[in-house]
Amino acid sequence: MKAVVIRNGTDRQYVTVADLPVPIPTGRDDVLIRVLSVGLDGTDREIVRDRYGVLPEGAEQMVIGHELLGVIEQAGPESGLTRGELATALVRRPCGDAACAACRHGQQDYCQSGAYTERGIRGADGFLSEYVVEQARYVVPIPAVCAPYGVLVEPQSIVEKVCSQIAIVQQRVKWEPRTALITGSGPLGILTALTCRTMGLDTHVWSRSGDDSVNASLIRRCGAFYHEAKDDGGTALPDTQPPGAEDRHFTSGLQQFAESQDIRPDIIWECSGHTPLAFESIQLLNPNGVLAILGVTSGSRRLHIPCDLLNQEMVLKNKCIIGSVNASRADFVTGIRRLQEMERDFPGLLDSMMTDRLAMAQVPELDFSSVAVKAVVDLAGSARQAYKAGDEPI
Ligand code: BGC
Ligand code: ZN
């Protein structure tokens, strides 16, 4: 079968299409999944840029891809799953460290040892291949009606994990959030905006994409406000800063913008990976508010920060910062429900978000910076054509 892999080259990793044997289910709870589509995100971009992926121990290559939509072709007798069902799969697998209480209890998205593996990212083959074998405990069935947007379940699970944490933390107070501010308008920022709109929040997205970009129009279509971040010179921090380089003062313009528009968020979602924004956001939050940091960067920037001021903001106004990565099965399940709500409230919007539909053979040449919003790789032609509700698997 065909698969997209990263390999160790002589001086750097590279991406190529490889021929691999079709994996064979062995356990009684294993399932064989025929892959329909795989979404690509910022993590894949980082892997392809040679900054992030970790090959399985002793392996010379790793199949990439962690946003799966597939159809179950064979279901082991103890899998509890059915042939013909659509499905996705969790990304992270627990570490084997007996001291890691989180992994021991199936909460590998909170792994404490750091020795977890992630399919397609860190130490385990991913899903961008024609077939995948997975244990039922990591497989999440998806209703057939979600076929057109089921490939977004994994990225949505990332948003859901934050929602569930906010709900837990805010049990501390009677809280009626009204306003959300999202920094970043990539796929995660857009899914977050949609999520906030399904929750009825006044939603503002602040990002560097142009006012006339596809991202901006998708955001407006769900009733959120889009604000283009004007470059004031402060945002142009390079991704990496060599040791000894001068630290910068943070001024991204976010604060001036929010004050000028009188936006007082109860929740701020940092989805851009532009790390200075997280620190600047603290001052903008309403009392008792939550700042959630989802964006990640492998850069090495440094900033001067007004730490006394931030301390006062945090302590005297009960503010909370949540960092969040990965997601649990429960988050996948709520993600499926939420995507259905989005489709009901904003029909076709999820489909329009997947701007770049590719074939596997195009992935090695893919220039991520040319992707309008989200790239999705369709196997067997297009998943949208290949699977119709009620289809019999081949
Ligand atoms: C994935 C997560 C993963 C994270 C860090 C994200 O792109 O969606 O599942 O935990 O990358 O590797
Ligand atoms: Zn662990």
Short mmCIF file of C-alpha atoms and ligand atoms in Angstrom, two decimals:
data_model
loop_
_atom_site.label_atom_id
_atom_site.label_comp_id
_atom_site.label_asym_id
_atom_site.label_seq_id
_atom_site.Cartn_x
_atom_site.Cartn_y
_atom_site.Cartn_z
CA MET A 1 0.00 0.00 0.00
CA LYS A 2 1.03 3.62 -0.47
CA ALA A 3 1.99 5.72 2.56
CA VAL A 4 3.52 9.14 3.10
CA VAL A 5 6.63 8.86 5.28
CA ILE A 6 9.40 11.01 6.64
CA ARG A 7 12.84 9.48 6.33
CA ASN A 8 16.25 10.32 7.65
CA GLY A 9 18.25 11.66 4.74
CA THR A 10 21.98 12.28 4.85
CA ASP A 11 21.68 15.82 6.18
CA ARG A 12 17.99 16.19 7.00
CA GLN A 13 14.64 14.39 7.07
CA TYR A 14 12.58 14.35 3.90
CA VAL A 15 9.04 13.35 2.96
CA THR A 16 8.26 10.77 0.30
CA VAL A 17 5.58 8.30 -0.79
CA ALA A 18 6.60 4.75 0.11
CA ASP A 19 5.23 1.27 -0.60
CA LEU A 20 4.52 -0.55 2.63
CA PRO A 21 2.86 -3.88 3.40
CA VAL A 22 -0.83 -3.61 4.35
CA PRO A 23 -0.90 -3.92 8.15
CA ILE A 24 -2.55 -7.06 9.51
CA PRO A 25 -4.83 -6.97 12.54
CA THR A 26 -3.69 -9.53 15.11
CA GLY A 27 -5.57 -8.84 18.35
CA ARG A 28 -9.21 -9.77 18.89
CA ASP A 29 -9.97 -6.11 19.49
CA ASP A 30 -8.00 -4.81 16.51
CA VAL A 31 -9.65 -3.13 13.57
CA LEU A 32 -8.42 -2.61 10.03
CA ILE A 33 -9.35 0.84 8.78
CA ARG A 34 -9.35 1.89 5.14
CA VAL A 35 -8.23 5.49 5.16
CA LEU A 36 -10.46 7.99 3.34
CA SER A 37 -8.91 11.33 4.28
CA VAL A 38 -6.17 12.71 6.46
CA GLY A 39 -5.98 16.38 7.47
CA LEU A 40 -2.67 18.18 7.74
CA ASP A 41 -2.01 20.83 10.39
CA GLY A 42 0.74 23.00 11.82
CA THR A 43 2.31 20.01 13.52
CA ASP A 44 2.68 18.28 10.16
CA ARG A 45 4.18 21.47 8.79
CA GLU A 46 6.74 21.45 11.60
CA ILE A 47 7.47 17.75 11.01
CA VAL A 48 7.99 18.35 7.31
CA ARG A 49 10.23 21.30 8.14
CA ASP A 50 12.36 18.87 10.13
CA ARG A 51 11.79 20.44 13.49
CA TYR A 52 9.33 18.24 15.30
CA GLY A 53 8.79 14.61 14.28
CA VAL A 54 10.48 11.76 16.13
CA LEU A 55 10.90 8.48 14.26
CA PRO A 56 10.00 5.23 16.03
CA GLU A 57 12.98 3.77 17.86
CA GLY A 58 15.35 2.04 15.44
CA ALA A 59 13.16 2.89 12.42
CA GLU A 60 14.37 4.64 9.30
CA GLN A 61 11.03 6.17 8.49
CA MET A 62 7.68 7.09 9.98
CA VAL A 63 4.26 7.36 8.35
CA ILE A 64 2.99 10.90 9.01
CA GLY A 65 -0.59 12.11 9.52
CA HIS A 66 -2.69 12.17 12.67
CA GLU A 67 -6.08 13.56 11.60
CA LEU A 68 -7.84 10.44 10.37
CA LEU A 69 -11.13 9.70 8.70
CA GLY A 70 -11.52 6.11 7.60
CA VAL A 71 -13.97 3.28 7.24
CA ILE A 72 -13.71 0.06 9.21
CA GLU A 73 -12.95 -2.84 6.88
CA GLN A 74 -12.41 -5.59 9.44
CA ALA A 75 -13.49 -5.50 13.06
CA GLY A 76 -12.07 -8.00 15.56
CA PRO A 77 -14.68 -9.99 17.50
CA GLU A 78 -13.91 -8.12 20.72
CA SER A 79 -13.64 -4.67 19.16
CA GLY A 80 -17.26 -3.65 19.70
CA LEU A 81 -17.04 -1.98 16.30
CA THR A 82 -18.73 -2.81 13.03
CA ARG A 83 -17.47 -3.23 9.50
CA GLY A 84 -18.58 -0.28 7.38
CA GLU A 85 -18.60 2.24 10.24
CA LEU A 86 -16.74 5.50 9.77
CA ALA A 87 -14.07 6.11 12.37
CA THR A 88 -11.18 8.22 13.52
CA ALA A 89 -8.51 7.42 16.11
CA LEU A 90 -6.90 9.04 19.11
CA VAL A 91 -3.39 10.30 18.47
CA ARG A 92 -1.51 9.71 21.71
CA ARG A 93 -0.56 6.39 23.31
CA PRO A 94 0.32 6.08 27.00
CA CYS A 95 3.87 5.89 28.29
CA GLY A 96 4.84 2.72 30.10
CA ASP A 97 6.16 4.54 33.16
CA ALA A 98 4.55 3.09 36.28
CA ALA A 99 5.02 6.44 38.00
CA CYS A 100 2.80 8.21 35.44
CA ALA A 101 -0.59 8.23 37.13
CA ALA A 102 -2.22 9.98 34.16
CA CYS A 103 -1.23 7.32 31.62
CA ARG A 104 -2.00 4.48 34.01
CA HIS A 105 -5.52 5.85 34.18
CA GLY A 106 -5.96 6.27 30.42
CA GLN A 107 -5.32 10.02 30.52
CA GLN A 108 -2.31 10.01 28.25
CA ASP A 109 -3.22 13.48 27.00
CA TYR A 110 -1.95 14.55 30.43
CA CYS A 111 1.12 12.26 30.40
CA GLN A 112 3.49 13.33 33.16
CA SER A 113 6.62 11.46 32.13
CA GLY A 114 6.78 12.88 28.62
CA ALA A 115 7.52 9.39 27.31
CA TYR A 116 4.22 9.06 25.43
CA THR A 117 4.11 8.29 21.73
CA GLU A 118 1.87 10.02 19.18
CA ARG A 119 0.87 8.37 15.93
CA GLY A 120 2.37 10.24 13.01
CA ILE A 121 4.21 12.69 15.26
CA ARG A 122 6.37 11.03 17.82
CA GLY A 123 7.67 7.48 17.81
CA ALA A 124 4.78 5.72 16.04
CA ASP A 125 3.50 5.44 12.48
CA GLY A 126 0.63 7.76 11.64
CA PHE A 127 -2.42 7.46 9.45
CA LEU A 128 -1.45 8.81 6.03
CA SER A 129 -1.44 5.38 4.40
CA GLU A 130 -4.08 3.39 2.61
CA TYR A 131 -4.78 1.16 5.60
CA VAL A 132 -4.27 1.46 9.34
CA VAL A 133 -4.60 -1.12 12.11
CA GLU A 134 -5.68 0.15 15.49
CA GLN A 135 -6.87 -1.23 18.81
CA ALA A 136 -10.54 -0.57 19.41
CA ARG A 137 -9.85 1.40 22.58
CA TYR A 138 -8.23 4.11 20.46
CA VAL A 139 -10.83 4.08 17.71
CA VAL A 140 -13.76 6.49 17.78
CA PRO A 141 -16.75 5.72 15.54
CA ILE A 142 -18.21 8.61 13.57
CA PRO A 143 -21.83 8.73 12.35
CA ALA A 144 -22.14 8.37 8.56
CA VAL A 145 -23.87 11.74 8.37
CA CYS A 146 -20.57 13.36 9.41
CA ALA A 147 -18.68 11.93 6.41
CA PRO A 148 -18.15 15.30 4.68
CA TYR A 149 -16.41 16.84 7.69
CA GLY A 150 -15.40 13.83 9.83
CA VAL A 151 -11.74 14.51 9.11
CA LEU A 152 -12.08 17.58 11.37
CA VAL A 153 -12.96 15.52 14.45
CA GLU A 154 -9.36 15.34 15.67
CA PRO A 155 -8.63 19.09 15.44
CA GLN A 156 -12.03 19.79 17.03
CA SER A 157 -11.14 17.44 19.89
CA ILE A 158 -8.31 19.85 20.75
CA VAL A 159 -10.86 22.66 21.15
CA GLU A 160 -13.20 20.41 23.14
CA LYS A 161 -10.50 19.49 25.62
CA VAL A 162 -10.14 23.18 26.43
CA CYS A 163 -13.91 23.63 26.74
CA SER A 164 -14.11 20.80 29.23
CA GLN A 165 -11.21 22.17 31.27
CA ILE A 166 -12.76 25.63 31.35
CA ALA A 167 -16.01 24.08 32.56
CA ILE A 168 -14.17 22.31 35.38
CA VAL A 169 -12.11 25.32 36.46
CA GLN A 170 -15.04 27.71 36.36
CA GLN A 171 -17.06 25.63 38.76
CA ARG A 172 -15.21 27.86 41.20
CA VAL A 173 -17.56 30.80 40.55
CA LYS A 174 -20.94 31.82 39.18
CA TRP A 175 -19.79 32.84 35.73
CA GLU A 176 -21.67 34.09 32.74
CA PRO A 177 -19.11 34.46 29.96
CA ARG A 178 -20.21 36.74 27.14
CA THR A 179 -17.15 37.52 25.07
CA ALA A 180 -14.42 35.41 23.54
CA LEU A 181 -11.26 36.63 21.87
CA ILE A 182 -9.28 34.30 19.65
CA THR A 183 -5.79 35.11 18.46
CA GLY A 184 -4.95 33.30 15.23
CA SER A 185 -7.19 32.42 12.30
CA GLY A 186 -5.75 29.12 11.12
CA PRO A 187 -7.90 25.96 11.22
CA LEU A 188 -7.74 25.84 15.02
CA GLY A 189 -8.71 29.50 15.33
CA ILE A 190 -11.61 28.98 12.93
CA LEU A 191 -12.88 25.86 14.72
CA THR A 192 -12.60 27.75 18.00
CA ALA A 193 -14.58 30.66 16.57
CA LEU A 194 -17.27 28.26 15.36
CA THR A 195 -17.32 26.59 18.76
CA CYS A 196 -17.69 29.91 20.57
CA ARG A 197 -20.52 30.87 18.22
CA THR A 198 -22.38 27.60 18.85
CA MET A 199 -22.10 28.55 22.54
CA GLY A 200 -23.65 31.93 21.79
CA LEU A 201 -20.59 34.01 22.73
CA ASP A 202 -19.71 37.35 21.15
CA THR A 203 -16.65 36.18 19.30
CA HIS A 204 -13.72 38.23 18.06
CA VAL A 205 -10.80 36.88 16.08
CA TRP A 206 -7.60 38.91 15.85
CA SER A 207 -5.05 37.68 13.37
CA ARG A 208 -2.63 38.69 10.69
CA SER A 209 -4.55 37.19 7.75
CA GLY A 210 -5.89 39.96 5.52
CA ASP A 211 -9.37 41.34 5.95
CA ASP A 212 -10.21 39.88 2.55
CA SER A 213 -8.69 36.43 3.23
CA VAL A 214 -10.68 33.19 3.09
CA ASN A 215 -10.02 32.81 6.81
CA ALA A 216 -11.61 36.18 7.55
CA SER A 217 -14.66 35.41 5.43
CA LEU A 218 -15.18 31.99 7.08
CA ILE A 219 -14.99 33.67 10.46
CA ARG A 220 -17.52 36.30 9.48
CA ARG A 221 -19.85 33.64 8.06
CA CYS A 222 -20.39 32.21 11.53
CA GLY A 223 -21.22 35.60 12.99
CA ALA A 224 -17.86 36.24 14.62
CA PHE A 225 -15.98 39.52 14.13
CA TYR A 226 -12.71 39.42 12.25
CA HIS A 227 -10.01 41.99 13.01
CA GLU A 228 -6.85 42.14 10.98
CA ALA A 229 -3.78 42.64 13.13
CA LYS A 230 -1.84 45.52 11.68
CA ASP A 231 1.87 45.03 11.91
CA ASP A 232 3.20 47.70 14.24
CA GLY A 233 6.73 46.37 14.13
CA GLY A 234 6.31 44.58 17.44
CA THR A 235 4.97 41.35 15.99
CA ALA A 236 7.86 40.79 13.68
CA LEU A 237 9.90 38.77 16.15
CA PRO A 238 11.81 36.07 14.31
CA ASP A 239 10.83 32.48 15.13
CA THR A 240 14.16 31.75 16.64
CA GLN A 241 16.51 34.00 18.49
CA PRO A 242 20.13 33.01 18.96
CA PRO A 243 21.38 33.01 22.55
CA GLY A 244 22.77 36.41 23.40
CA ALA A 245 20.44 38.23 20.99
CA GLU A 246 18.71 41.17 22.56
CA ASP A 247 15.37 40.38 24.25
CA ARG A 248 12.39 42.34 22.96
CA HIS A 249 9.71 44.24 24.78
CA PHE A 250 6.32 42.90 23.94
CA THR A 251 4.08 45.11 21.89
CA SER A 252 2.02 43.22 19.38
CA GLY A 253 -0.73 45.81 19.19
CA LEU A 254 -3.28 43.38 20.66
CA GLN A 255 -3.87 45.42 23.76
CA GLN A 256 -4.32 48.72 21.94
CA PHE A 257 -6.67 47.02 19.53
CA ALA A 258 -8.86 45.46 22.27
CA GLU A 259 -9.00 48.70 24.23
CA SER A 260 -9.86 50.78 21.19
CA GLN A 261 -12.73 48.42 20.34
CA ASP A 262 -13.77 48.03 23.99
CA ILE A 263 -13.46 44.25 23.78
CA ARG A 264 -13.31 42.71 27.24
CA PRO A 265 -13.00 38.97 26.86
CA ASP A 266 -14.02 36.42 29.45
CA ILE A 267 -12.13 33.76 27.53
CA ILE A 268 -9.07 34.24 25.36
CA TRP A 269 -7.91 31.44 23.09
CA GLU A 270 -4.34 31.74 21.87
CA CYS A 271 -4.38 29.74 18.65
CA SER A 272 -1.63 31.45 16.67
CA GLY A 273 1.51 30.06 18.25
CA HIS A 274 2.81 33.63 18.31
CA THR A 275 3.89 33.32 21.92
CA PRO A 276 4.11 37.00 22.89
CA LEU A 277 0.34 37.20 22.49
CA ALA A 278 -0.28 34.87 25.42
CA PHE A 279 1.49 37.23 27.80
CA GLU A 280 -0.12 40.32 26.44
CA SER A 281 -3.53 38.65 26.68
CA ILE A 282 -3.38 38.35 30.46
CA GLN A 283 -4.06 42.05 30.92
CA LEU A 284 -7.05 41.98 28.59
CA LEU A 285 -8.97 39.24 30.39
CA ASN A 286 -11.96 40.15 32.48
CA PRO A 287 -11.75 39.28 36.19
CA ASN A 288 -12.25 35.51 36.72
CA GLY A 289 -11.47 34.97 33.05
CA VAL A 290 -9.55 32.15 31.43
CA LEU A 291 -6.70 32.31 28.96
CA ALA A 292 -6.27 29.05 27.06
CA ILE A 293 -3.06 28.48 25.14
CA LEU A 294 -3.42 25.98 22.30
CA GLY A 295 -1.00 27.35 19.76
CA VAL A 296 2.52 26.01 19.93
CA THR A 297 5.80 26.99 18.37
CA SER A 298 9.21 25.42 18.22
CA GLY A 299 10.89 28.85 18.21
CA SER A 300 13.22 30.32 20.82
CA ARG A 301 12.08 33.92 21.22
CA ARG A 302 12.60 35.88 24.40
CA LEU A 303 10.72 38.88 25.73
CA HIS A 304 10.87 41.40 28.51
CA ILE A 305 7.60 41.05 30.36
CA PRO A 306 6.03 43.35 33.00
CA CYS A 307 5.90 40.54 35.55
CA ASP A 308 4.71 42.60 38.51
CA LEU A 309 1.79 43.89 36.51
CA LEU A 310 0.95 40.39 35.28
CA ASN A 311 1.16 39.08 38.82
CA GLN A 312 -1.35 41.67 39.98
CA GLU A 313 -3.66 40.86 37.09
CA MET A 314 -3.54 37.15 37.82
CA VAL A 315 -3.82 37.29 41.60
CA LEU A 316 -6.07 40.24 42.24
CA LYS A 317 -8.50 39.27 39.49
CA ASN A 318 -8.52 35.47 39.87
CA LYS A 319 -7.38 34.91 36.33
CA CYS A 320 -6.52 31.46 35.08
CA ILE A 321 -4.18 30.25 32.35
CA ILE A 322 -4.65 26.80 30.85
CA GLY A 323 -2.12 25.21 28.54
CA SER A 324 -3.64 22.33 26.61
CA VAL A 325 -2.42 19.64 24.24
CA ASN A 326 -3.94 16.55 22.68
CA ALA A 327 -7.35 15.19 23.71
CA SER A 328 -9.21 12.27 25.23
CA ARG A 329 -11.86 9.99 23.79
CA ALA A 330 -14.54 12.06 25.54
CA ASP A 331 -13.25 15.16 23.73
CA PHE A 332 -13.48 13.34 20.40
CA VAL A 333 -17.05 12.35 21.18
CA THR A 334 -18.10 15.90 22.10
CA GLY A 335 -16.20 17.10 19.05
CA ILE A 336 -18.37 14.93 16.81
CA ARG A 337 -21.51 16.38 18.36
CA ARG A 338 -20.22 19.92 18.09
CA LEU A 339 -19.29 19.55 14.42
CA GLN A 340 -22.86 18.42 13.77
CA GLU A 341 -24.15 21.55 15.52
CA MET A 342 -21.83 23.68 13.41
CA GLU A 343 -23.05 22.01 10.24
CA ARG A 344 -26.64 22.62 11.33
CA ASP A 345 -26.05 26.28 12.23
CA PHE A 346 -23.62 27.16 9.43
CA PRO A 347 -24.22 24.66 6.62
CA GLY A 348 -21.26 24.08 4.33
CA LEU A 349 -18.85 26.20 6.37
CA LEU A 350 -16.78 23.23 7.54
CA ASP A 351 -16.47 22.03 3.96
CA SER A 352 -15.33 25.48 2.79
CA MET A 353 -12.67 25.45 5.46
CA MET A 354 -10.91 22.52 3.79
CA THR A 355 -9.54 24.69 1.01
CA ASP A 356 -6.76 22.47 -0.32
CA ARG A 357 -7.72 18.90 -1.23
CA LEU A 358 -4.69 16.88 -2.25
CA ALA A 359 -3.73 13.44 -3.43
CA MET A 360 -1.06 11.52 -1.52
CA ALA A 361 1.47 12.00 -4.33
CA GLN A 362 1.25 15.79 -3.87
CA VAL A 363 2.24 15.76 -0.20
CA PRO A 364 6.04 15.57 -0.63
CA GLU A 365 5.94 18.72 -2.79
CA LEU A 366 3.41 20.55 -0.63
CA ASP A 367 4.36 24.11 0.22
CA PHE A 368 2.49 24.65 3.48
CA SER A 369 2.74 28.40 3.15
CA SER A 370 0.57 28.22 0.03
CA VAL A 371 -2.31 26.41 1.78
CA ALA A 372 -5.22 28.85 2.03
CA VAL A 373 -6.78 27.47 5.23
CA LYS A 374 -6.60 23.71 5.64
CA ALA A 375 -5.07 20.95 3.56
CA VAL A 376 -6.74 17.54 3.46
CA VAL A 377 -5.31 14.52 1.69
CA ASP A 378 -7.97 12.38 0.01
CA LEU A 379 -7.16 8.75 -0.63
CA ALA A 380 -9.06 6.73 -3.21
CA GLY A 381 -9.94 9.93 -5.06
CA SER A 382 -12.06 12.01 -2.79
CA ALA A 383 -13.41 10.77 0.52
CA ARG A 384 -16.47 12.83 -0.17
CA GLN A 385 -17.16 10.72 -3.25
CA ALA A 386 -15.71 7.46 -1.99
CA TYR A 387 -18.01 7.19 0.99
CA LYS A 388 -21.70 7.75 0.91
CA ALA A 389 -23.90 6.91 3.86
CA GLY A 390 -24.74 3.23 3.86
CA ASP A 391 -21.96 2.27 1.47
CA GLU A 392 -20.67 -1.27 1.72
CA PRO A 393 -16.93 -1.37 2.21
CA ILE A 394 -15.00 -3.01 -0.61
C1 BGC B 1 -2.09 17.12 17.59
C2 BGC B 1 -2.11 16.62 19.01
C3 BGC B 1 -0.71 16.43 19.50
C4 BGC B 1 0.07 17.73 19.32
C5 BGC B 1 1.49 17.68 19.83
C6 BGC B 1 -1.24 18.34 17.48
O1 BGC B 1 -1.16 18.72 16.14
O2 BGC B 1 -3.41 17.44 17.17
O3 BGC B 1 -2.82 15.42 19.08
O4 BGC B 1 -0.72 16.05 20.85
O5 BGC B 1 0.06 18.08 17.97
O6 BGC B 1 2.30 16.75 19.20
ZN ZN B 2 2.64 9.04 30.81
#
